[in-house]
Amino acid sequence: MFETILVAHRGPLAVRVVRTVQRVGAKAVTVHSDVDDRALHVTTADESVLLGPADPARSYLDVDRVVEAARRTGAQAVHPGCGALAEAAGFAAAVRDAGLVWVGPDPSRVARSTGSRGRTGVTVLGSPDGGVVVGEHVVRSSGTAALDESGPPDESARAAAVRAAAGIAGLVTVELDGDVVRRLVPRLQAGHRVTELVHGVDLVEQQLLLAAGQPLSCRPGRGVGVAMGARVYAAGAGQLTAFEIPADVCVDVGYRKGDRVQPHYDPLLALVTAHGATREQALDALRAAVAAFVVRGVDTNLPALSAALERTS
């Protein structure tokens, strides 16, 4: 395994990746802009490098600065997170040209298969000994409410996904309508926790193992139960005067009380995922979790999420 890994992302998903990097025994390095110097992804990491001003083009999306940060901190690998850089072929090439390991499939190889968005996503871990299907998920969007749900097994869809991902090294999500492949997404999905909870696997750890040339620690399985997730967004910038999260469910957060939601970046505050033996149990747990959030200082999509969950059956 690598000794030091740079996570080129911010917010809840950067914190989520950092925690796995640290759990597997590696040093986690993040990057930040000047307005994010006390952000949770900065204080959670072992080290963080200032890239530049708030403007994303001059900080988080500046490939040269991110690669230089990785080299300066002695990182051997770069995890691109779940954002735009994870699908940027130029960023992946710059990382490799610097002698570093890119954690994920080569975006330039996956781009050839992209098309319209599919209704169902199948997560495939491509390894030298063949692709391992981890699980399915469905994303349902209604206005400002985005819900993730683990999908029922579909053997024809799984087979189509494995064929589509053949020869691609790393984690890829194959989006399909039925068994028709629509596009391939070469990165960790925001709603990946629904797959993890059902199948008992840490997808970030599997990404790191593949990038390090080590065998996967998971095997194909049918999964246990059902998982459902929701994404909590701020509706604008402002300081969080209260920020309380629910217990007894999986919550990935990028903020805490007193933090300021910046206008320059993705307003994702948290991702909450609930698991149950049945779909009804998972849905009830997610409804309760969304109701338990306390966020003040900024408007959020929590009311829209609650309404969407009440309409879901």
Coordinates of C-alpha atoms in Angstrom, one line a residue:
M1 CA 0.0 0.0 0.0
F2 CA 1.1 3.6 -0.6
E3 CA 2.6 5.6 2.3
T4 CA 1.1 8.9 1.3
I5 CA -2.0 9.7 -0.8
L6 CA -3.3 13.1 -1.9
V7 CA -7.0 13.5 -2.1
A8 CA -7.9 16.1 -4.8
H9 CA -11.4 17.0 -3.6
R10 CA -13.2 18.9 -0.9
G11 CA -16.4 18.6 1.1
P12 CA -18.1 15.5 2.5
L13 CA -16.7 13.1 -0.1
A14 CA -13.1 14.3 0.4
V15 CA -13.6 13.6 4.2
R16 CA -15.0 10.2 3.4
V17 CA -12.0 9.3 1.2
V18 CA -9.5 10.7 3.8
R19 CA -10.9 8.4 6.5
T20 CA -10.4 5.3 4.5
V21 CA -6.9 6.4 3.5
Q22 CA -6.0 6.8 7.1
R23 CA -7.7 3.5 8.1
V24 CA -5.5 1.5 5.7
G25 CA -2.4 3.1 7.3
A26 CA -1.5 5.7 4.8
K27 CA -0.9 9.5 5.3
A28 CA -3.8 11.5 3.9
V29 CA -3.0 14.8 2.2
T30 CA -5.6 17.2 1.0
V31 CA -5.6 20.5 -0.8
H32 CA -7.5 23.7 -0.2
S33 CA -8.2 27.3 -1.2
D34 CA -7.6 30.3 1.1
V35 CA -11.3 30.4 2.2
D36 CA -11.2 26.7 3.1
D37 CA -8.2 26.8 5.4
R38 CA -10.3 25.5 8.4
A39 CA -12.6 23.3 6.4
L40 CA -13.3 19.8 7.7
H41 CA -11.5 18.1 4.8
V42 CA -8.4 20.1 5.8
T43 CA -8.5 19.5 9.6
T44 CA -9.3 15.8 9.1
A45 CA -6.3 15.1 6.9
D46 CA -2.8 14.6 8.2
E47 CA -1.6 17.5 6.0
S48 CA -3.2 20.0 3.6
V49 CA -1.7 22.2 1.0
L50 CA -2.9 25.7 0.1
L51 CA -3.4 25.9 -3.6
G52 CA -4.6 29.5 -4.1
P53 CA -7.6 31.8 -3.9
A54 CA -11.3 30.9 -3.7
D55 CA -11.8 30.8 -7.5
P56 CA -11.8 27.0 -8.3
A57 CA -9.9 27.6 -11.5
R58 CA -7.0 29.0 -9.5
S59 CA -7.1 26.4 -6.8
Y60 CA -9.0 23.1 -6.8
L61 CA -9.2 22.8 -10.6
D62 CA -5.7 24.0 -11.2
V63 CA -4.0 20.7 -12.3
D64 CA -0.5 22.0 -12.1
R65 CA -0.9 23.2 -8.6
V66 CA -2.6 20.0 -7.4
V67 CA 0.2 17.8 -9.0
E68 CA 2.9 20.1 -7.4
A69 CA 1.2 19.7 -4.0
A70 CA 1.3 15.9 -4.4
R71 CA 5.0 16.0 -5.3
R72 CA 5.9 18.4 -2.5
T73 CA 4.3 16.3 0.2
G74 CA 5.8 13.1 -1.0
A75 CA 2.6 11.5 -2.2
Q76 CA 2.9 8.4 -4.3
A77 CA -0.7 8.4 -5.5
V78 CA -3.5 10.8 -6.1
H79 CA -7.2 10.0 -5.5
P80 CA -9.3 12.4 -7.6
G81 CA -12.4 12.1 -5.4
C82 CA -15.8 12.3 -6.9
G83 CA -15.8 15.6 -8.8
A84 CA -14.9 16.9 -12.2
L85 CA -11.2 16.1 -11.9
A86 CA -12.0 12.4 -11.5
E87 CA -13.2 12.4 -15.1
A88 CA -10.5 14.7 -16.5
A89 CA -8.2 12.8 -18.8
G90 CA -5.7 15.7 -18.8
F91 CA -5.5 15.6 -15.0
A92 CA -4.9 11.8 -15.0
A93 CA -2.2 12.2 -17.6
A94 CA -0.5 15.0 -15.6
V95 CA -0.5 12.8 -12.5
R96 CA 1.1 9.9 -14.4
D97 CA 3.6 12.1 -16.1
A98 CA 4.8 13.3 -12.7
G99 CA 5.6 9.7 -11.8
L100 CA 2.5 9.3 -9.5
V101 CA -0.2 6.7 -9.4
W102 CA -3.7 7.7 -10.5
V103 CA -6.3 6.0 -8.3
G104 CA -9.0 5.0 -10.7
P105 CA -9.5 4.0 -14.3
D106 CA -8.0 6.0 -17.1
P107 CA -10.8 8.6 -18.0
S108 CA -9.6 8.7 -21.6
R109 CA -10.4 5.0 -22.0
V110 CA -13.8 5.3 -20.4
A111 CA -14.8 8.4 -22.3
R112 CA -15.2 6.5 -25.5
S113 CA -18.2 4.7 -24.1
T114 CA -20.1 7.7 -22.6
G115 CA -23.6 8.5 -23.7
S116 CA -26.9 9.5 -22.2
R117 CA -27.5 8.9 -18.5
G118 CA -28.9 5.4 -17.6
R119 CA -31.6 4.7 -15.0
T120 CA -29.6 2.0 -13.1
G121 CA -25.9 2.0 -12.2
V122 CA -23.8 -1.2 -11.8
T123 CA -20.6 -0.8 -9.9
V124 CA -17.7 -2.9 -11.4
L125 CA -14.2 -3.2 -10.0
G126 CA -11.9 -4.0 -12.9
S127 CA -8.9 -6.1 -11.9
P128 CA -6.2 -8.0 -13.8
D129 CA -8.1 -11.3 -13.1
G130 CA -11.5 -9.9 -14.4
G131 CA -14.2 -7.6 -13.3
V132 CA -16.0 -8.0 -10.0
V133 CA -19.5 -6.7 -9.9
V134 CA -20.2 -5.2 -6.5
G135 CA -23.8 -4.1 -6.7
E136 CA -26.5 -2.0 -8.4
H137 CA -28.0 1.3 -7.5
V138 CA -30.7 3.6 -8.7
V139 CA -30.7 7.4 -8.5
R140 CA -34.1 9.2 -8.3
S141 CA -34.2 12.9 -8.6
S142 CA -37.2 15.2 -8.0
G143 CA -36.4 19.0 -8.0
T144 CA -33.8 19.5 -5.3
A145 CA -34.2 16.1 -3.8
A146 CA -31.8 13.4 -5.0
L147 CA -32.3 9.9 -3.5
D148 CA -30.0 6.8 -3.9
E149 CA -31.2 3.3 -3.6
S150 CA -29.5 -0.1 -3.8
G151 CA -31.0 -1.9 -6.8
P152 CA -32.3 -5.5 -7.1
P153 CA -30.0 -8.0 -8.7
D154 CA -30.4 -8.3 -12.5
E155 CA -28.2 -10.9 -14.1
S156 CA -28.6 -9.6 -17.6
A157 CA -27.7 -6.1 -16.5
R158 CA -24.7 -7.4 -14.6
A159 CA -23.5 -9.4 -17.6
A160 CA -23.8 -6.3 -19.8
A161 CA -21.9 -4.2 -17.3
V162 CA -19.0 -6.6 -17.1
R163 CA -18.8 -6.7 -20.9
A164 CA -18.8 -2.9 -21.1
A165 CA -16.1 -2.6 -18.4
A166 CA -13.9 -5.3 -19.8
G167 CA -10.2 -4.2 -19.9
I168 CA -10.8 -1.1 -17.7
A169 CA -8.7 -1.2 -14.6
G170 CA -10.3 0.3 -11.5
L171 CA -13.8 1.2 -10.2
V172 CA -16.3 2.2 -12.9
T173 CA -20.1 2.6 -12.8
V174 CA -21.9 1.3 -15.8
E175 CA -25.2 3.1 -16.3
L176 CA -27.9 1.1 -18.1
D177 CA -31.5 1.1 -19.2
G178 CA -32.4 -2.5 -18.7
D179 CA -29.4 -4.3 -20.2
V180 CA -28.6 -1.5 -22.7
V181 CA -25.4 0.4 -21.7
R182 CA -25.8 4.1 -21.8
R183 CA -22.5 5.4 -20.4
L184 CA -19.5 4.5 -18.1
V185 CA -18.6 6.8 -15.2
P186 CA -14.9 6.4 -14.2
R187 CA -15.1 7.6 -10.6
L188 CA -16.6 6.9 -7.2
Q189 CA -20.3 8.0 -7.2
A190 CA -21.7 10.3 -4.6
G191 CA -24.2 7.7 -3.6
H192 CA -21.8 4.8 -3.4
R193 CA -22.6 4.2 0.3
V194 CA -25.8 2.3 -0.7
T195 CA -23.7 -0.3 -2.4
E196 CA -21.2 -0.4 0.5
L197 CA -23.8 -1.0 3.2
V198 CA -25.6 -3.8 1.3
H199 CA -22.4 -5.6 0.3
G200 CA -20.2 -4.9 3.3
V201 CA -17.4 -3.4 1.2
D202 CA -15.3 -0.2 1.4
L203 CA -15.1 0.9 -2.3
V204 CA -12.4 3.4 -1.6
E205 CA -10.2 0.7 -0.1
Q206 CA -10.8 -1.5 -3.2
Q207 CA -9.8 1.5 -5.4
L208 CA -6.5 1.9 -3.4
L209 CA -5.8 -1.9 -3.5
L210 CA -6.2 -1.9 -7.3
A211 CA -4.1 1.2 -7.8
A212 CA -1.3 -0.4 -5.6
G213 CA -1.4 -3.5 -7.7
Q214 CA -2.8 -5.6 -4.9
P215 CA -5.7 -8.1 -5.1
L216 CA -9.2 -7.1 -4.2
S217 CA -10.4 -8.0 -0.7
C218 CA -14.0 -8.4 -1.8
R219 CA -15.8 -11.0 -3.8
P220 CA -19.0 -11.0 -5.8
G221 CA -22.1 -11.5 -3.6
R222 CA -25.8 -11.0 -3.6
G223 CA -25.8 -8.4 -0.8
V224 CA -27.9 -8.2 2.4
G225 CA -30.9 -6.0 2.8
V226 CA -31.6 -2.7 1.2
A227 CA -29.9 0.7 1.5
M228 CA -31.3 4.2 0.7
G229 CA -29.5 7.5 0.8
A230 CA -30.2 11.2 0.5
R231 CA -28.0 14.2 -0.3
V232 CA -28.3 17.3 1.9
Y233 CA -27.6 20.6 0.1
A234 CA -27.4 24.2 1.2
A235 CA -29.5 26.6 -0.8
G236 CA -27.0 29.4 -0.5
A237 CA -23.9 30.7 1.2
G238 CA -23.8 31.5 4.9
Q239 CA -22.5 30.5 8.3
L240 CA -23.8 27.4 10.0
T241 CA -25.1 28.5 13.4
A242 CA -26.3 24.9 14.1
F243 CA -25.4 21.6 12.5
E244 CA -26.6 18.4 14.1
I245 CA -26.6 15.0 12.3
P246 CA -28.7 11.9 13.0
A247 CA -27.4 8.9 14.9
D248 CA -27.6 5.2 14.0
V249 CA -27.2 5.8 10.2
C250 CA -24.2 6.4 8.0
V251 CA -23.6 10.1 7.6
D252 CA -20.7 11.7 5.6
V253 CA -20.3 15.3 6.4
G254 CA -18.1 18.1 5.1
Y255 CA -19.1 20.8 7.6
R256 CA -19.7 21.4 11.3
K257 CA -21.3 24.2 13.4
G258 CA -19.5 27.5 12.8
D259 CA -18.3 26.6 9.3
R260 CA -19.2 28.9 6.4
V261 CA -20.8 27.5 3.3
Q262 CA -18.9 29.2 0.5
P263 CA -20.6 30.5 -2.7
H264 CA -17.8 29.2 -4.9
Y265 CA -18.3 25.4 -4.6
D266 CA -20.7 22.5 -4.6
P267 CA -23.2 23.2 -1.8
L268 CA -23.3 19.5 -0.6
L269 CA -23.4 19.5 3.2
A270 CA -23.8 15.8 3.9
L271 CA -24.8 12.4 2.6
V272 CA -27.0 10.2 4.8
T273 CA -27.5 6.5 4.1
A274 CA -29.7 4.0 5.9
H275 CA -29.8 0.2 5.7
G276 CA -32.6 -2.2 6.5
A277 CA -33.5 -5.8 6.1
T278 CA -36.3 -4.7 3.8
R279 CA -37.0 -1.6 1.6
E280 CA -39.7 -0.5 4.0
Q281 CA -37.2 -0.6 6.9
A282 CA -34.5 1.3 5.0
L283 CA -37.1 3.9 3.9
D284 CA -38.4 4.4 7.4
A285 CA -34.9 4.8 8.8
L286 CA -34.0 7.3 6.1
R287 CA -37.1 9.3 6.8
A288 CA -36.3 9.5 10.5
A289 CA -32.7 10.4 9.8
V290 CA -33.6 13.3 7.5
A291 CA -36.1 14.5 10.1
A292 CA -33.4 14.4 12.7
F293 CA -31.0 16.8 10.9
V294 CA -30.8 20.3 12.5
V295 CA -29.2 22.9 10.2
R296 CA -29.5 26.6 10.8
G297 CA -27.8 29.6 9.2
V298 CA -28.5 28.5 5.6
D299 CA -31.6 27.2 3.9
T300 CA -31.3 23.6 2.8
N301 CA -33.2 21.0 0.7
L302 CA -34.2 19.1 3.9
P303 CA -37.9 20.0 3.5
A304 CA -37.8 18.8 -0.1
L305 CA -36.1 15.6 0.9
S306 CA -38.7 14.9 3.6
A307 CA -41.5 15.5 1.1
A308 CA -39.9 13.3 -1.5
L309 CA -39.4 10.5 1.0
E310 CA -43.1 10.7 2.1
R311 CA -44.1 10.3 -1.6
T312 CA -41.8 7.3 -1.9
S313 CA -43.4 3.9 -1.4

